[in-house]
mmCIF file of C-alpha atoms in Angstrom:
data_model
loop_
_atom_site.group_PDB
_atom_site.id
_atom_site.type_symbol
_atom_site.label_atom_id
_atom_site.label_comp_id
_atom_site.label_asym_id
_atom_site.label_seq_id
_atom_site.Cartn_x
_atom_site.Cartn_y
_atom_site.Cartn_z
ATOM 1 C CA MET R 1 30.617 -7.320 8.209
ATOM 2 C CA ALA R 2 27.413 -7.831 10.337
ATOM 3 C CA HIS R 3 26.310 -10.737 12.214
ATOM 4 C CA CYS R 4 23.125 -12.584 11.015
ATOM 5 C CA LYS R 5 23.990 -16.043 12.115
ATOM 6 C CA GLY R 6 20.381 -17.663 14.092
ATOM 7 C CA LEU R 7 20.049 -19.410 16.966
ATOM 8 C CA GLY R 8 20.354 -22.559 15.606
ATOM 9 C CA GLY R 9 24.021 -21.404 13.421
ATOM 10 C CA GLU R 10 22.659 -21.285 10.574
ATOM 11 C CA SER R 11 22.169 -17.560 8.365
ATOM 12 C CA PRO R 12 19.178 -16.609 7.047
ATOM 13 C CA ARG R 13 20.985 -16.099 3.603
ATOM 14 C CA GLU R 14 21.812 -19.962 4.368
ATOM 15 C CA LYS R 15 18.528 -21.150 5.131
ATOM 16 C CA LEU R 16 16.947 -18.855 1.760
ATOM 17 C CA LEU R 17 19.210 -20.235 -0.039
ATOM 18 C CA GLY R 18 19.135 -24.229 1.214
ATOM 19 C CA ARG R 19 15.172 -23.972 2.228
ATOM 20 C CA GLY R 20 13.428 -21.016 0.118
ATOM 21 C CA THR R 21 12.040 -17.656 1.472
ATOM 22 C CA GLN R 22 9.166 -19.404 2.834
ATOM 23 C CA ALA R 23 11.548 -20.977 5.715
ATOM 24 C CA LEU R 24 12.360 -17.793 6.624
ATOM 25 C CA SER R 25 10.576 -15.854 9.602
ATOM 26 C CA ASP R 26 9.491 -12.107 9.031
ATOM 27 C CA ALA R 27 12.519 -11.489 11.587
ATOM 28 C CA GLU R 28 15.112 -13.344 9.632
ATOM 29 C CA LEU R 29 13.463 -11.784 6.382
ATOM 30 C CA LEU R 30 14.342 -8.416 7.975
ATOM 31 C CA ALA R 31 17.709 -9.381 8.484
ATOM 32 C CA LEU R 32 18.581 -10.218 4.732
ATOM 33 C CA VAL R 33 16.892 -5.806 3.894
ATOM 34 C CA LEU R 34 18.548 -4.967 7.578
ATOM 35 C CA HIS R 35 22.896 -3.999 8.169
ATOM 36 C CA CYS R 36 23.613 -3.276 11.274
ATOM 37 C CA ARG R 37 26.433 -0.656 12.236
ATOM 38 C CA SER R 38 27.800 -2.285 14.995
ATOM 39 C CA ALA R 39 30.281 -5.688 13.596
ATOM 40 C CA LYS R 40 29.435 -6.761 17.334
ATOM 41 C CA THR R 41 25.491 -6.925 16.670
ATOM 42 C CA ARG R 42 23.239 -9.726 15.255
ATOM 43 C CA THR R 43 21.517 -8.565 12.292
ATOM 44 C CA THR R 44 18.815 -11.096 13.243
ATOM 45 C CA GLU R 45 18.819 -10.135 16.908
ATOM 46 C CA VAL R 46 17.824 -6.269 15.990
ATOM 47 C CA ALA R 47 14.978 -7.223 13.595
ATOM 48 C CA THR R 48 13.312 -9.174 16.110
ATOM 49 C CA THR R 49 13.867 -6.013 19.003
ATOM 50 C CA LEU R 50 12.805 -3.997 15.832
ATOM 51 C CA LEU R 51 9.667 -5.676 15.175
ATOM 52 C CA GLY R 52 8.585 -6.145 18.959
ATOM 53 C CA SER R 53 8.625 -2.643 19.643
ATOM 54 C CA SER R 54 6.783 -1.613 16.711
ATOM 55 C CA ASP R 55 3.439 -4.308 16.493
ATOM 56 C CA GLY R 56 4.978 -6.387 13.962
ATOM 57 C CA LEU R 57 6.045 -6.219 10.857
ATOM 58 C CA ALA R 58 2.782 -3.853 9.349
ATOM 59 C CA GLY R 59 3.893 -1.338 11.995
ATOM 60 C CA LEU R 60 7.289 -1.160 11.177
ATOM 61 C CA VAL R 61 7.030 -0.649 7.127
ATOM 62 C CA SER R 62 3.819 2.031 8.260
ATOM 63 C CA SER R 63 6.483 3.946 10.011
ATOM 64 C CA SER R 64 8.106 7.429 8.442
ATOM 65 C CA GLN R 65 11.287 7.380 7.322
ATOM 66 C CA GLN R 66 12.182 9.548 10.057
ATOM 67 C CA ALA R 67 10.620 7.337 12.874
ATOM 68 C CA LEU R 68 12.945 4.289 11.086
ATOM 69 C CA LEU R 69 16.164 6.918 11.591
ATOM 70 C CA ALA R 70 15.346 7.341 15.482
ATOM 71 C CA MET R 71 14.750 3.844 15.856
ATOM 72 C CA PRO R 72 18.108 1.677 17.585
ATOM 73 C CA GLY R 73 19.878 -0.117 14.744
ATOM 74 C CA LEU R 74 18.840 1.382 12.226
ATOM 75 C CA GLY R 75 21.071 4.217 10.375
ATOM 76 C CA PRO R 76 20.790 5.235 7.099
ATOM 77 C CA VAL R 77 22.049 2.008 5.197
ATOM 78 C CA SER R 78 19.674 0.191 6.990
ATOM 79 C CA VAL R 79 16.954 2.104 6.536
ATOM 80 C CA SER R 80 17.417 3.020 2.835
ATOM 81 C CA ARG R 81 17.374 -1.159 1.807
ATOM 82 C CA LEU R 82 14.663 -1.321 3.429
ATOM 83 C CA LEU R 83 12.156 1.419 1.825
ATOM 84 C CA ALA R 84 13.709 0.449 -1.720
ATOM 85 C CA ALA R 85 12.540 -2.949 -0.396
ATOM 86 C CA LEU R 86 8.669 -1.743 0.079
ATOM 87 C CA GLU R 87 9.128 0.271 -3.753
ATOM 88 C CA LEU R 88 10.157 -2.754 -5.432
ATOM 89 C CA ALA R 89 7.553 -4.770 -4.185
ATOM 90 C CA ALA R 90 4.868 -2.376 -5.122
ATOM 91 C CA ARG R 91 5.977 -1.677 -8.227
ATOM 92 C CA CYS R 92 5.747 -5.528 -8.877
ATOM 93 C CA ALA R 93 2.210 -5.387 -7.632
ATOM 94 C CA LYS R 94 1.555 -2.837 -10.518
ATOM 95 C CA GLN R 95 3.236 -4.011 -12.751
ATOM 96 C CA PRO R 96 -0.253 -6.438 -14.060
ATOM 97 C CA LEU R 97 -2.682 -3.401 -13.254
ATOM 98 C CA THR R 98 -0.726 -2.195 -16.374
ATOM 99 C CA GLN R 99 -1.541 -5.369 -18.839
ATOM 100 C CA ARG R 100 -4.913 -7.055 -17.837
ATOM 101 C CA ASP R 101 -8.018 -6.008 -16.726
ATOM 102 C CA VAL R 102 -8.096 -4.382 -13.344
ATOM 103 C CA MET R 103 -11.560 -5.821 -12.734
ATOM 104 C CA SER R 104 -10.674 -9.184 -13.755
ATOM 105 C CA SER R 105 -7.556 -9.316 -11.268
ATOM 106 C CA PRO R 106 -9.397 -8.305 -8.025
ATOM 107 C CA ASP R 107 -6.385 -9.758 -5.841
ATOM 108 C CA LYS R 108 -3.655 -7.950 -7.499
ATOM 109 C CA THR R 109 -5.547 -4.922 -7.504
ATOM 110 C CA ARG R 110 -5.762 -5.018 -3.393
ATOM 111 C CA LEU R 111 -2.456 -6.131 -3.096
ATOM 112 C CA PHE R 112 -1.155 -3.036 -4.831
ATOM 113 C CA LEU R 113 -3.440 -0.602 -2.702
ATOM 114 C CA GLN R 114 -1.480 -2.577 0.354
ATOM 115 C CA HIS R 115 1.497 -1.760 -0.828
ATOM 116 C CA HIS R 116 0.205 1.784 -2.008
ATOM 117 C CA LEU R 117 -1.898 2.436 1.089
ATOM 118 C CA GLY R 118 -0.935 0.019 3.578
ATOM 119 C CA THR R 119 2.111 1.605 4.908
ATOM 120 C CA ARG R 120 0.742 5.534 5.547
ATOM 121 C CA SER R 121 0.824 7.128 8.575
ATOM 122 C CA ARG R 122 -2.192 9.733 7.533
ATOM 123 C CA GLU R 123 -5.388 9.338 5.495
ATOM 124 C CA VAL R 124 -4.404 9.296 1.168
ATOM 125 C CA PHE R 125 -7.185 9.377 -0.859
ATOM 126 C CA CYS R 126 -5.814 7.955 -4.537
ATOM 127 C CA CYS R 127 -7.893 6.886 -7.724
ATOM 128 C CA LEU R 128 -6.593 4.720 -10.026
ATOM 129 C CA PHE R 129 -7.329 5.898 -13.341
ATOM 130 C CA LEU R 130 -8.105 2.975 -16.211
ATOM 131 C CA ASP R 131 -8.594 2.737 -20.014
ATOM 132 C CA SER R 132 -11.745 1.451 -21.758
ATOM 133 C CA GLN R 133 -10.486 -2.512 -21.532
ATOM 134 C CA HIS R 134 -10.078 -1.297 -17.512
ATOM 135 C CA ARG R 135 -6.327 -1.134 -17.618
ATOM 136 C CA LEU R 136 -4.409 1.236 -15.286
ATOM 137 C CA LEU R 137 -3.592 4.215 -16.841
ATOM 138 C CA CYS R 138 -2.869 6.109 -13.693
ATOM 139 C CA CYS R 139 -2.862 5.818 -10.032
ATOM 140 C CA GLU R 140 -2.561 9.503 -8.762
ATOM 141 C CA ASP R 141 -2.928 10.915 -4.094
ATOM 142 C CA VAL R 142 -5.408 12.747 -5.510
ATOM 143 C CA PHE R 143 -6.478 14.047 -1.646
ATOM 144 C CA LEU R 144 -4.191 14.045 1.311
ATOM 145 C CA GLY R 145 -5.236 13.864 4.928
ATOM 146 C CA THR R 146 -4.245 13.398 8.861
ATOM 147 C CA ILE R 147 -4.364 10.300 10.503
ATOM 148 C CA ASP R 148 -8.407 10.418 10.436
ATOM 149 C CA GLY R 149 -9.359 11.636 7.580
ATOM 150 C CA ALA R 150 -8.753 13.270 4.219
ATOM 151 C CA ALA R 151 -11.502 16.366 2.566
ATOM 152 C CA VAL R 152 -12.199 15.015 -0.964
ATOM 153 C CA TYR R 153 -13.901 16.918 -3.327
ATOM 154 C CA PRO R 154 -15.577 15.183 -6.971
ATOM 155 C CA ARG R 155 -14.812 18.294 -9.109
ATOM 156 C CA GLU R 156 -11.000 17.594 -8.694
ATOM 157 C CA VAL R 157 -11.938 14.276 -9.181
ATOM 158 C CA VAL R 158 -13.762 14.826 -12.065
ATOM 159 C CA ILE R 159 -10.654 16.751 -13.859
ATOM 160 C CA ARG R 160 -8.504 14.794 -12.855
ATOM 161 C CA ALA R 161 -10.487 12.239 -14.567
ATOM 162 C CA LEU R 162 -11.050 13.835 -17.741
ATOM 163 C CA HIS R 163 -6.556 14.474 -18.041
ATOM 164 C CA HIS R 164 -5.868 11.168 -18.048
ATOM 165 C CA ARG R 165 -9.264 10.290 -20.560
ATOM 166 C CA ALA R 166 -10.077 7.858 -17.832
ATOM 167 C CA ALA R 167 -12.950 5.060 -18.773
ATOM 168 C CA ALA R 168 -13.556 3.892 -15.524
ATOM 169 C CA VAL R 169 -11.784 4.861 -11.551
ATOM 170 C CA VAL R 170 -11.465 2.485 -8.775
ATOM 171 C CA LEU R 171 -11.333 4.643 -5.681
ATOM 172 C CA ALA R 172 -9.500 3.672 -2.691
ATOM 173 C CA HIS R 173 -8.330 4.930 1.050
ATOM 174 C CA ASN R 174 -6.873 3.837 3.486
ATOM 175 C CA HIS R 175 -7.981 4.125 7.306
ATOM 176 C CA PRO R 176 -4.704 4.244 9.642
ATOM 177 C CA SER R 177 -6.329 3.199 12.333
ATOM 178 C CA GLY R 178 -6.351 -0.373 10.442
ATOM 179 C CA LEU R 179 -10.134 -1.191 10.673
ATOM 180 C CA THR R 180 -11.921 -0.746 6.967
ATOM 181 C CA ARG R 181 -15.561 -0.981 7.568
ATOM 182 C CA PRO R 182 -16.673 2.317 5.849
ATOM 183 C CA SER R 183 -18.099 5.167 7.905
ATOM 184 C CA SER R 184 -21.376 7.227 7.052
ATOM 185 C CA ALA R 185 -18.852 9.587 4.968
ATOM 186 C CA ASP R 186 -16.910 6.894 3.180
ATOM 187 C CA ARG R 187 -20.524 5.810 1.602
ATOM 188 C CA ARG R 188 -21.225 9.863 0.646
ATOM 189 C CA ILE R 189 -18.857 10.747 -0.881
ATOM 190 C CA THR R 190 -18.532 7.584 -2.292
ATOM 191 C CA GLU R 191 -22.145 8.183 -3.839
ATOM 192 C CA ARG R 192 -21.672 11.563 -4.272
ATOM 193 C CA LEU R 193 -18.151 10.815 -6.422
ATOM 194 C CA ARG R 194 -20.400 7.737 -8.373
ATOM 195 C CA ASP R 195 -22.787 10.811 -9.441
ATOM 196 C CA ALA R 196 -20.713 13.044 -10.471
ATOM 197 C CA LEU R 197 -18.134 11.096 -12.953
ATOM 198 C CA LYS R 198 -21.616 9.478 -14.242
ATOM 199 C CA LEU R 199 -22.070 13.096 -16.034
ATOM 200 C CA VAL R 200 -19.045 12.553 -17.986
ATOM 201 C CA ASP R 201 -19.389 9.108 -18.533
ATOM 202 C CA VAL R 202 -16.296 8.068 -16.182
ATOM 203 C CA ARG R 203 -18.072 4.762 -14.583
ATOM 204 C CA VAL R 204 -16.745 3.428 -10.528
ATOM 205 C CA LEU R 205 -15.840 0.259 -10.304
ATOM 206 C CA ASP R 206 -14.926 0.211 -7.481
ATOM 207 C CA HIS R 207 -14.164 2.632 -3.974
ATOM 208 C CA VAL R 208 -11.485 0.348 -1.847
ATOM 209 C CA ILE R 209 -10.358 0.604 1.734
ATOM 210 C CA VAL R 210 -7.630 0.307 3.298
ATOM 211 C CA GLY R 211 -6.523 -1.393 6.466
ATOM 212 C CA ARG R 212 -3.953 -3.209 8.047
ATOM 213 C CA GLY R 213 -3.649 -6.097 5.959
ATOM 214 C CA ARG R 214 -6.827 -6.072 4.822
ATOM 215 C CA CYS R 215 -9.413 -4.941 2.432
ATOM 216 C CA TYR R 216 -13.043 -3.590 2.391
ATOM 217 C CA SER R 217 -14.807 -3.553 -0.651
ATOM 218 C CA PHE R 218 -17.683 -1.947 -2.036
ATOM 219 C CA ALA R 219 -18.754 -3.356 -4.880
ATOM 220 C CA GLU R 220 -18.220 -6.789 -3.392
ATOM 221 C CA SER R 221 -20.489 -5.951 -0.259
ATOM 222 C CA GLY R 222 -22.973 -4.567 -2.906
ATOM 223 C CA LEU R 223 -22.623 -0.497 -2.436
ATOM 224 C CA LEU R 224 -21.651 -0.078 -5.642
#
């Protein structure tokens, strides 16, 4: 069994049960998810080392499965637990969007998009296809790119919108660099997609750019 005692002798599990999740540091929360290979290894120390070498929690969770498996102190069990925890968080963030107007809860929409796109190591362009009540029908990764760009074709987005019988759509993509300021190309493709979807009576409600720990909204910035 792995040792998880902190510097004060109180384990992360004991601390969580006694004082709640907010009392734990990133390293202590991560330690509860991980499982050390060696009984001689303190899980909290492994978690602290991982966070330091990965530029923090955001850097760690954005690492690929292969990169995680190559990290010292992590094995298949630890990586499986970490990926499962991330997927559970993403599904929890997604559920409210299927039950209420997406645009009435922009914070929940951004939270979901952070889970869905914020950990990707290459650029992904996705669409949230919505019904007439602006509830989520489907989140679909439409285009996959490289670390610094993804080719986006309006015709394909229109086809997917018609397939899902969407009444509206929220566009989203990530910037693996972590920066969220839209480029001139981002502005152009937003205009092209808005015009193409308008022809089939599908409204573009927003285009969200996801960076590291933050989002940029075209709608909130008056660009739609």
